[in-house]
Amino acid sequence: MTENPTASLTLLSDLTPPSLERTWLTAPHPSLPILATCSSDKTVRVYSLTNFRLLSTISGGHKRSVRTCAWKPHVQGESVLATGSFDATVGIWRRWDSYGRAEDDTDVRGLSSETLNGNGRDTQKDEDDEEWRFAVLLDGHDSEVKSVSWSPSGMLLATCSRDKSIWIWEDLDDGDNNFETVAVMQEHEGDVKCVAWHPVEECLASASYDNTIRLWREDIDDWGQVACIRGHTGTVWYLDWEGIGNVPSITAVCEQGTSLSAEWKDQCAISGPRLVSCSDDRTIRIWKRKPKEQWAQSRVASSDIPSIIRPTGTDETWEEDVLLPQMHELSIYAVAWSKRTGLLASVGADGRIVVYEELLKTPAPTLDANTPTATPATTFQPHTEWVVIAILEGAHGIYEINHVAWARRADRSREENEEVLVTTADDGSIKTWTLRR
């Protein structure tokens, strides 16, 4: 792996006004050009990605810092936001969508930049469709809630806490904002920092102060651990999944380019999306699931005993796929894997933003040294190399960067797949960046 900065990060805009206290995380909306930010001042701020201005401030639901938030996917005509707080509770907020898309690009909302109180009442307008409604408070954790994540279907919500537990809640979607506790998992031996759902399967990944990553699935009406990944030597701060159908960039135009991409897709279809993690040990690691069929066959072959029974039930084997170039000098707090481009971005305590690209390389042909005219092998196995394409020092001055996320650009003149990076820092600032190549 090599360091090869071929791109630069340029500040597009700050989100204004910023929080006056630490901001923890930024969550882009799945379909609207808006995003939500969590702050130590007990609020969530919703900003426009078109004009980068504050649209609304959601407050009154939590008694301590709001550490995390996540938008529920696949909701029609309404936005649903889950928030997790250091007060050990999870809040569910709802608002009828009236965010417009103004042609003059001056606004993208049906909401002014005023503050909403805990009951969701707009202090300047009294229109029902303009209000954030504090729908329900989920109470169960014994300590600070660190992360919340919706399942791909949007029916399940995972939450994790400093109390070492992971809770899974089901949204009953009965019109009365009722949630049911589905499972409580307590296998972690330390503060659980992050939960993240697989992009298409009901498989949950969690990261912890105990230096492990664990994966969870439901088996006959009960949730349980199917894998425990040990590889980091410090707290695992954050996790993110690879996008479905991601294919690395081809390094050069060659006859094998198309076939390599196809072979790469075939391999990925067997093992599924990979998982990226970042840690207090200053490393970023990518993990890949070993296909169960191959694993089971190897077990049967080694024992010479035919078997139609899965050797380990629901257990899965996850292996380290790659260790990314080590570019951070202090703890890495967050990593984001773009679902559109496959690029990775990382941030942390050193105030640095690093962007990585995976390149699908054409291996050199194998030569037969026993023949006078060495004959190239006819088969090419695809392999990849991760390179650093951009580094930005002191992105938020002297302050630590707590989170990074990819968000689609709202500009109509831009390409559909063009994205911005959004970083969130200790000084309360939220910045958007463009990657120039």
Short mmCIF file of C-alpha atoms in Angstrom, two decimals:
data_model
loop_
_atom_site.label_atom_id
_atom_site.label_comp_id
_atom_site.label_asym_id
_atom_site.label_seq_id
_atom_site.Cartn_x
_atom_site.Cartn_y
_atom_site.Cartn_z
CA MET A 1 0.00 0.00 0.00
CA THR A 2 1.32 3.42 -0.88
CA GLU A 3 0.60 7.01 -0.10
CA ASN A 4 -0.31 8.82 -3.30
CA PRO A 5 -2.14 12.13 -2.72
CA THR A 6 -3.66 12.90 -6.10
CA ALA A 7 -6.62 14.96 -4.90
CA SER A 8 -7.34 17.83 -2.53
CA LEU A 9 -10.13 18.76 -0.13
CA THR A 10 -11.56 22.24 -0.55
CA LEU A 11 -13.87 23.89 1.96
CA LEU A 12 -17.29 24.34 0.39
CA SER A 13 -19.06 25.95 3.34
CA ASP A 14 -19.54 25.97 7.07
CA LEU A 15 -23.04 25.17 8.32
CA THR A 16 -24.27 28.35 9.98
CA PRO A 17 -24.81 29.25 12.67
CA PRO A 18 -22.77 26.53 14.41
CA SER A 19 -23.41 25.07 17.83
CA LEU A 20 -21.73 26.88 20.71
CA GLU A 21 -20.77 23.53 22.21
CA ARG A 22 -19.21 20.28 20.97
CA THR A 23 -20.92 18.59 18.04
CA TRP A 24 -20.75 14.81 18.00
CA LEU A 25 -22.19 13.51 14.75
CA THR A 26 -23.85 14.54 11.50
CA ALA A 27 -26.52 12.40 9.79
CA PRO A 28 -27.46 13.24 6.18
CA HIS A 29 -31.13 12.61 5.36
CA PRO A 30 -31.61 9.55 3.10
CA SER A 31 -33.60 11.46 0.47
CA LEU A 32 -33.90 15.18 1.28
CA PRO A 33 -31.08 17.77 0.95
CA ILE A 34 -30.84 18.25 4.71
CA LEU A 35 -28.82 16.84 7.58
CA ALA A 36 -29.06 16.63 11.36
CA THR A 37 -26.28 17.33 13.84
CA CYS A 38 -26.01 16.27 17.50
CA SER A 39 -24.65 18.62 20.12
CA SER A 40 -23.56 18.78 23.74
CA ASP A 41 -26.07 21.62 24.22
CA LYS A 42 -28.85 18.96 24.34
CA THR A 43 -30.18 19.84 20.89
CA VAL A 44 -30.28 18.50 17.35
CA ARG A 45 -29.86 21.05 14.57
CA VAL A 46 -31.25 20.49 11.08
CA TYR A 47 -29.39 22.29 8.28
CA SER A 48 -29.95 22.77 4.56
CA LEU A 49 -27.43 21.23 2.19
CA THR A 50 -28.47 23.74 -0.46
CA ASN A 51 -27.69 27.00 1.33
CA PHE A 52 -25.91 25.52 4.39
CA ARG A 53 -28.12 27.43 6.82
CA LEU A 54 -29.92 26.31 9.95
CA LEU A 55 -33.50 25.21 9.33
CA SER A 56 -34.61 24.19 12.79
CA THR A 57 -33.34 23.34 16.25
CA ILE A 58 -34.95 20.41 18.00
CA SER A 59 -34.72 20.77 21.76
CA GLY A 60 -36.44 19.83 24.98
CA GLY A 61 -36.41 16.07 24.57
CA HIS A 62 -33.15 15.26 26.33
CA LYS A 63 -31.63 16.38 29.62
CA ARG A 64 -27.99 15.86 28.61
CA SER A 65 -25.83 15.88 25.46
CA VAL A 66 -27.36 14.39 22.34
CA ARG A 67 -24.62 11.99 21.26
CA THR A 68 -26.12 10.34 18.18
CA CYS A 69 -29.00 10.41 15.69
CA ALA A 70 -30.22 8.48 12.65
CA TRP A 71 -32.97 8.99 10.07
CA LYS A 72 -35.44 6.18 9.56
CA PRO A 73 -35.33 4.94 5.93
CA HIS A 74 -38.23 4.34 3.56
CA VAL A 75 -40.67 6.76 5.19
CA GLN A 76 -43.10 8.44 2.81
CA GLY A 77 -44.30 12.00 3.44
CA GLU A 78 -42.68 12.19 6.84
CA SER A 79 -39.22 12.37 8.37
CA VAL A 80 -38.51 10.25 11.45
CA LEU A 81 -35.37 10.87 13.50
CA ALA A 82 -34.03 8.75 16.36
CA THR A 83 -31.77 10.48 18.88
CA GLY A 84 -29.58 9.00 21.62
CA SER A 85 -28.44 10.95 24.65
CA PHE A 86 -26.09 10.84 27.61
CA ASP A 87 -29.27 10.90 29.72
CA ALA A 88 -29.61 7.16 28.85
CA THR A 89 -32.73 7.65 26.71
CA VAL A 90 -33.57 7.40 23.02
CA GLY A 91 -36.00 9.87 21.46
CA ILE A 92 -38.14 9.45 18.35
CA TRP A 93 -39.03 12.67 16.53
CA ARG A 94 -41.43 13.06 13.62
CA ARG A 95 -42.19 15.81 11.16
CA TRP A 96 -44.42 15.95 8.08
CA ASP A 97 -42.19 16.64 5.08
CA SER A 98 -42.72 20.10 3.68
CA TYR A 99 -39.11 20.78 2.82
CA GLY A 100 -39.44 22.44 -0.58
CA ARG A 101 -36.79 22.77 -3.22
CA ALA A 102 -36.83 26.45 -4.11
CA GLU A 103 -35.82 27.24 -7.67
CA ASP A 104 -33.72 30.24 -6.59
CA ASP A 105 -31.64 27.92 -4.36
CA THR A 106 -32.25 30.16 -1.35
CA ASP A 107 -34.09 27.60 0.69
CA VAL A 108 -34.99 23.92 0.72
CA ARG A 109 -37.56 23.77 3.42
CA GLY A 110 -41.00 24.60 4.52
CA LEU A 111 -39.49 25.63 7.83
CA SER A 112 -37.84 28.80 9.09
CA SER A 113 -34.70 28.96 11.20
CA GLU A 114 -36.46 29.17 14.52
CA THR A 115 -36.26 26.94 17.54
CA LEU A 116 -38.84 24.27 18.28
CA ASN A 117 -39.54 23.45 21.91
CA GLY A 118 -39.79 19.99 23.44
CA ASN A 119 -43.43 19.64 22.43
CA GLY A 120 -42.50 20.33 18.83
CA ARG A 121 -44.33 23.69 18.82
CA ASP A 122 -43.04 26.24 16.35
CA THR A 123 -42.60 29.53 18.22
CA GLN A 124 -43.32 31.67 15.15
CA LYS A 125 -45.67 29.53 13.09
CA ASP A 126 -48.60 27.45 14.18
CA GLU A 127 -49.00 25.12 11.26
CA ASP A 128 -49.20 21.43 12.01
CA ASP A 129 -47.15 20.43 8.99
CA GLU A 130 -44.30 22.69 10.15
CA GLU A 131 -43.70 20.96 13.48
CA TRP A 132 -41.27 18.45 14.85
CA ARG A 133 -43.20 16.20 17.18
CA PHE A 134 -41.50 14.45 20.10
CA ALA A 135 -43.25 11.12 19.51
CA VAL A 136 -41.87 8.77 22.15
CA LEU A 137 -39.04 8.27 24.64
CA LEU A 138 -37.43 4.81 24.71
CA ASP A 139 -36.20 4.07 28.21
CA GLY A 140 -34.13 1.02 29.09
CA HIS A 141 -30.41 1.73 29.07
CA ASP A 142 -28.70 2.33 32.42
CA SER A 143 -26.11 4.76 31.10
CA GLU A 144 -25.14 7.04 28.20
CA VAL A 145 -26.48 6.05 24.78
CA LYS A 146 -23.60 6.17 22.29
CA SER A 147 -25.08 5.11 18.95
CA VAL A 148 -28.42 4.43 17.22
CA SER A 149 -29.00 2.73 13.88
CA TRP A 150 -32.08 1.75 11.84
CA SER A 151 -32.22 -1.60 10.05
CA PRO A 152 -32.43 -1.60 6.23
CA SER A 153 -36.21 -2.07 6.36
CA GLY A 154 -36.62 0.65 8.97
CA MET A 155 -38.60 -1.67 11.23
CA LEU A 156 -35.83 -2.27 13.79
CA LEU A 157 -33.81 0.27 15.76
CA ALA A 158 -30.55 -0.73 17.43
CA THR A 159 -29.14 1.28 20.33
CA CYS A 160 -25.97 0.83 22.37
CA SER A 161 -24.67 2.29 25.58
CA ARG A 162 -21.93 2.76 28.08
CA ASP A 163 -23.79 0.12 30.13
CA LYS A 164 -22.22 -2.51 27.79
CA SER A 165 -25.58 -3.49 26.30
CA ILE A 166 -27.18 -3.40 22.86
CA TRP A 167 -30.94 -3.09 22.59
CA ILE A 168 -33.04 -3.85 19.52
CA TRP A 169 -36.45 -2.21 19.33
CA GLU A 170 -39.22 -2.88 16.83
CA ASP A 171 -41.28 -0.01 15.50
CA LEU A 172 -44.79 -1.49 15.61
CA ASP A 173 -45.95 1.18 13.14
CA ASP A 174 -49.41 1.10 14.67
CA GLY A 175 -50.06 4.83 14.51
CA ASP A 176 -49.50 5.23 18.25
CA ASN A 177 -45.68 5.45 18.20
CA ASN A 178 -45.33 2.15 20.05
CA PHE A 179 -41.99 0.34 20.14
CA GLU A 180 -41.39 -3.16 21.46
CA THR A 181 -38.13 -4.43 22.94
CA VAL A 182 -37.01 -7.32 20.73
CA ALA A 183 -33.64 -8.17 22.28
CA VAL A 184 -31.03 -7.07 24.80
CA MET A 185 -27.49 -8.31 24.15
CA GLN A 186 -24.85 -8.02 26.86
CA GLU A 187 -21.84 -9.98 25.58
CA HIS A 188 -19.57 -6.94 25.25
CA GLU A 189 -17.20 -6.44 28.16
CA GLY A 190 -17.03 -2.66 27.85
CA ASP A 191 -18.74 0.51 26.69
CA VAL A 192 -20.39 -0.15 23.30
CA LYS A 193 -19.40 2.75 21.03
CA CYS A 194 -21.18 2.06 17.76
CA VAL A 195 -23.87 -0.07 16.12
CA ALA A 196 -24.32 -0.37 12.34
CA TRP A 197 -26.75 -2.48 10.33
CA HIS A 198 -25.72 -4.47 7.28
CA PRO A 199 -26.98 -2.60 4.15
CA VAL A 200 -29.51 -5.28 3.11
CA GLU A 201 -29.57 -8.02 5.74
CA GLU A 202 -30.83 -7.93 9.30
CA CYS A 203 -27.31 -8.35 10.62
CA LEU A 204 -25.98 -5.91 13.19
CA ALA A 205 -22.34 -5.00 13.82
CA SER A 206 -21.17 -3.42 17.08
CA ALA A 207 -17.89 -1.90 18.25
CA SER A 208 -16.70 -1.55 21.79
CA TYR A 209 -14.25 -0.30 24.39
CA ASP A 210 -13.34 -3.99 24.83
CA ASN A 211 -11.41 -3.76 21.51
CA THR A 212 -13.78 -6.14 19.70
CA ILE A 213 -16.29 -6.05 16.88
CA ARG A 214 -19.27 -8.35 17.23
CA LEU A 215 -21.93 -9.40 14.75
CA TRP A 216 -25.48 -10.31 15.66
CA ARG A 217 -28.33 -12.08 13.89
CA GLU A 218 -31.73 -13.45 14.78
CA ASP A 219 -32.00 -17.22 15.01
CA ILE A 220 -35.42 -18.74 15.71
CA ASP A 221 -36.94 -15.71 17.42
CA ASP A 222 -33.86 -14.90 19.47
CA TRP A 223 -30.96 -12.57 18.72
CA GLY A 224 -27.44 -13.82 19.34
CA GLN A 225 -23.81 -13.23 18.56
CA VAL A 226 -22.57 -14.97 15.39
CA ALA A 227 -19.01 -13.59 15.32
CA CYS A 228 -16.50 -11.82 17.56
CA ILE A 229 -13.70 -10.10 15.65
CA ARG A 230 -10.47 -9.51 17.53
CA GLY A 231 -7.75 -7.56 15.76
CA HIS A 232 -7.67 -4.04 17.12
CA THR A 233 -5.50 -3.34 20.17
CA GLY A 234 -7.56 -0.37 21.38
CA THR A 235 -11.13 0.85 21.61
CA VAL A 236 -13.04 0.37 18.35
CA TRP A 237 -14.74 3.73 17.90
CA TYR A 238 -16.72 3.37 14.71
CA LEU A 239 -17.95 1.00 11.99
CA ASP A 240 -19.33 1.38 8.48
CA TRP A 241 -20.42 -1.06 5.80
CA GLU A 242 -19.39 -1.24 2.17
CA GLY A 243 -22.08 -0.37 -0.33
CA ILE A 244 -23.80 -3.11 -2.30
CA GLY A 245 -22.28 -3.56 -5.74
CA ASN A 246 -19.15 -1.54 -5.00
CA VAL A 247 -16.33 -2.19 -7.49
CA PRO A 248 -12.86 -0.66 -7.00
CA SER A 249 -11.39 1.59 -9.69
CA ILE A 250 -9.39 -0.05 -12.46
CA THR A 251 -5.78 1.13 -12.34
CA ALA A 252 -5.19 0.97 -16.06
CA VAL A 253 -7.05 0.22 -19.25
CA CYS A 254 -6.26 -3.35 -20.19
CA GLU A 255 -7.81 -6.39 -21.79
CA GLN A 256 -8.44 -7.92 -18.37
CA GLY A 257 -10.21 -4.84 -16.96
CA THR A 258 -13.76 -5.93 -17.67
CA SER A 259 -13.19 -9.54 -16.66
CA LEU A 260 -11.45 -8.46 -13.44
CA SER A 261 -14.42 -6.30 -12.48
CA ALA A 262 -16.79 -9.15 -13.20
CA GLU A 263 -14.68 -11.58 -11.20
CA TRP A 264 -14.48 -9.10 -8.35
CA LYS A 265 -18.27 -8.81 -8.31
CA ASP A 266 -18.60 -12.59 -8.27
CA GLN A 267 -16.25 -12.89 -5.30
CA CYS A 268 -18.07 -10.15 -3.40
CA ALA A 269 -21.44 -11.74 -4.11
CA ILE A 270 -20.27 -14.85 -2.26
CA SER A 271 -18.87 -13.14 0.85
CA GLY A 272 -21.09 -10.04 0.91
CA PRO A 273 -20.26 -6.43 1.78
CA ARG A 274 -17.16 -5.79 3.86
CA LEU A 275 -17.00 -3.93 7.15
CA VAL A 276 -14.56 -1.12 8.00
CA SER A 277 -13.52 -0.21 11.54
CA CYS A 278 -11.37 2.46 13.15
CA SER A 279 -9.75 2.45 16.55
CA ASP A 280 -7.87 4.06 19.36
CA ASP A 281 -4.90 2.03 18.08
CA ARG A 282 -4.73 4.48 15.13
CA THR A 283 -5.52 1.84 12.54
CA ILE A 284 -8.32 1.32 10.03
CA ARG A 285 -9.09 -2.29 9.17
CA ILE A 286 -11.43 -3.85 6.63
CA TRP A 287 -13.06 -7.18 7.46
CA LYS A 288 -14.49 -9.79 5.11
CA ARG A 289 -16.82 -12.67 5.85
CA LYS A 290 -15.52 -16.07 4.87
CA PRO A 291 -18.18 -17.82 2.77
CA LYS A 292 -19.80 -20.43 4.98
CA GLU A 293 -19.96 -23.01 2.22
CA GLN A 294 -16.20 -22.93 1.74
CA TRP A 295 -15.57 -22.97 5.48
CA ALA A 296 -17.89 -25.90 6.02
CA GLN A 297 -16.35 -27.81 3.12
CA SER A 298 -12.86 -27.29 4.52
CA ARG A 299 -14.00 -28.56 7.92
CA VAL A 300 -15.59 -31.66 6.40
CA ALA A 301 -12.54 -32.30 4.23
CA SER A 302 -10.20 -32.04 7.19
CA SER A 303 -12.20 -34.57 9.19
CA ASP A 304 -12.95 -36.87 6.27
CA ILE A 305 -16.46 -37.22 7.69
CA PRO A 306 -19.30 -36.29 5.33
CA SER A 307 -21.89 -34.10 6.99
CA ILE A 308 -25.00 -32.22 6.02
CA ILE A 309 -25.11 -30.43 9.36
CA ARG A 310 -23.60 -26.96 9.61
CA PRO A 311 -20.60 -27.37 11.93
CA THR A 312 -21.16 -24.16 13.88
CA GLY A 313 -24.83 -23.41 13.48
CA THR A 314 -25.16 -19.69 12.85
CA ASP A 315 -21.53 -18.82 13.58
CA GLU A 316 -19.65 -16.82 10.96
CA THR A 317 -15.93 -16.45 10.29
CA TRP A 318 -14.69 -12.93 9.62
CA GLU A 319 -11.12 -12.28 8.52
CA GLU A 320 -9.06 -9.13 8.11
CA ASP A 321 -9.09 -8.21 4.43
CA VAL A 322 -6.69 -5.28 4.61
CA LEU A 323 -5.00 -2.86 6.98
CA LEU A 324 -5.22 0.61 5.46
CA PRO A 325 -2.17 2.92 5.28
CA GLN A 326 -1.60 4.30 8.77
CA MET A 327 -2.05 8.06 8.37
CA HIS A 328 -3.31 9.24 11.77
CA GLU A 329 -1.13 10.14 14.74
CA LEU A 330 -3.89 9.94 17.35
CA SER A 331 -7.14 8.03 17.88
CA ILE A 332 -9.37 7.62 14.81
CA TYR A 333 -12.94 8.45 15.83
CA ALA A 334 -14.88 7.86 12.63
CA VAL A 335 -14.65 6.36 9.18
CA ALA A 336 -17.14 6.71 6.33
CA TRP A 337 -17.44 4.42 3.30
CA SER A 338 -19.12 6.13 0.35
CA LYS A 339 -21.93 4.00 -1.03
CA ARG A 340 -21.67 5.81 -4.37
CA THR A 341 -17.94 6.00 -5.10
CA GLY A 342 -16.36 3.45 -2.77
CA LEU A 343 -14.03 6.08 -1.31
CA LEU A 344 -13.22 5.97 2.40
CA ALA A 345 -12.69 8.98 4.66
CA SER A 346 -11.36 9.03 8.22
CA VAL A 347 -11.08 11.64 10.97
CA GLY A 348 -9.93 11.74 14.56
CA ALA A 349 -8.18 13.40 17.46
CA ASP A 350 -5.35 14.77 15.31
CA GLY A 351 -7.76 17.03 13.38
CA ARG A 352 -6.80 15.40 10.09
CA ILE A 353 -9.08 14.28 7.25
CA VAL A 354 -7.75 11.43 5.10
CA VAL A 355 -9.41 10.05 1.96
CA TYR A 356 -8.53 6.60 0.59
CA GLU A 357 -9.29 4.88 -2.72
CA GLU A 358 -9.29 1.19 -3.52
CA LEU A 359 -7.69 0.27 -6.83
CA LEU A 360 -8.41 -2.98 -8.64
CA LYS A 361 -5.06 -3.97 -10.04
CA THR A 362 -4.11 -6.25 -12.88
CA PRO A 363 -1.50 -8.62 -11.50
CA ALA A 364 1.62 -9.32 -13.50
CA PRO A 365 1.29 -12.60 -15.43
CA THR A 366 2.99 -15.63 -13.92
CA LEU A 367 6.04 -16.65 -15.92
CA ASP A 368 7.27 -20.18 -16.46
CA ALA A 369 11.00 -20.04 -15.78
CA ASN A 370 11.55 -23.55 -17.20
CA THR A 371 10.88 -22.49 -20.76
CA PRO A 372 13.28 -20.43 -22.89
CA THR A 373 10.50 -18.05 -23.81
CA ALA A 374 8.58 -17.49 -20.61
CA THR A 375 4.89 -17.94 -21.24
CA PRO A 376 2.42 -15.71 -19.41
CA ALA A 377 -0.25 -17.45 -17.40
CA THR A 378 -3.69 -17.20 -18.88
CA THR A 379 -5.49 -16.53 -15.59
CA PHE A 380 -5.51 -13.24 -13.72
CA GLN A 381 -6.72 -13.14 -10.14
CA PRO A 382 -8.08 -9.72 -9.12
CA HIS A 383 -6.50 -8.01 -6.16
CA THR A 384 -6.71 -4.48 -4.81
CA GLU A 385 -4.51 -1.85 -3.26
CA TRP A 386 -5.65 1.02 -1.04
CA VAL A 387 -3.97 4.36 -1.62
CA VAL A 388 -4.27 7.72 0.11
CA ILE A 389 -5.55 10.30 -2.38
CA ALA A 390 -6.09 13.31 -0.09
CA ILE A 391 -4.88 14.55 3.29
CA LEU A 392 -5.98 17.74 5.03
CA GLU A 393 -4.30 18.89 8.23
CA GLY A 394 -6.07 20.94 10.89
CA ALA A 395 -9.42 20.84 9.14
CA HIS A 396 -11.11 22.41 12.19
CA GLY A 397 -8.09 24.29 13.51
CA ILE A 398 -6.80 22.86 16.77
CA TYR A 399 -9.95 20.87 17.48
CA GLU A 400 -10.59 17.14 17.37
CA ILE A 401 -12.94 15.90 14.64
CA ASN A 402 -15.59 13.56 16.02
CA HIS A 403 -17.36 12.40 12.87
CA VAL A 404 -17.26 12.31 9.09
CA ALA A 405 -20.05 11.49 6.61
CA TRP A 406 -20.59 11.48 2.86
CA ALA A 407 -23.63 13.42 1.60
CA ARG A 408 -25.01 13.96 -1.87
CA ARG A 409 -24.54 17.47 -3.22
CA ALA A 410 -27.79 19.37 -3.49
CA ASP A 411 -26.70 21.58 -6.40
CA ARG A 412 -28.80 20.81 -9.45
CA SER A 413 -25.92 21.68 -11.76
CA ARG A 414 -23.78 18.93 -10.26
CA GLU A 415 -23.52 15.31 -11.28
CA GLU A 416 -25.98 13.05 -9.50
CA ASN A 417 -23.27 10.98 -7.83
CA GLU A 418 -21.11 13.89 -6.70
CA GLU A 419 -20.75 14.06 -2.96
CA VAL A 420 -19.49 16.30 -0.22
CA LEU A 421 -17.74 15.32 2.98
CA VAL A 422 -19.25 16.63 6.20
CA THR A 423 -17.06 16.85 9.30
CA THR A 424 -18.16 17.55 12.85
CA ALA A 425 -15.83 18.88 15.56
CA ASP A 426 -15.30 19.72 19.21
CA ASP A 427 -15.64 23.47 18.65
CA GLY A 428 -19.25 23.08 17.49
CA SER A 429 -18.46 23.65 13.82
CA ILE A 430 -19.75 21.53 10.95
CA LYS A 431 -17.93 21.89 7.63
CA THR A 432 -18.65 20.62 4.13
CA TRP A 433 -15.79 19.75 1.75
CA THR A 434 -15.46 18.93 -1.92
CA LEU A 435 -12.89 16.50 -3.26
CA ARG A 436 -11.05 17.85 -6.28
CA ARG A 437 -9.04 15.47 -8.46
#
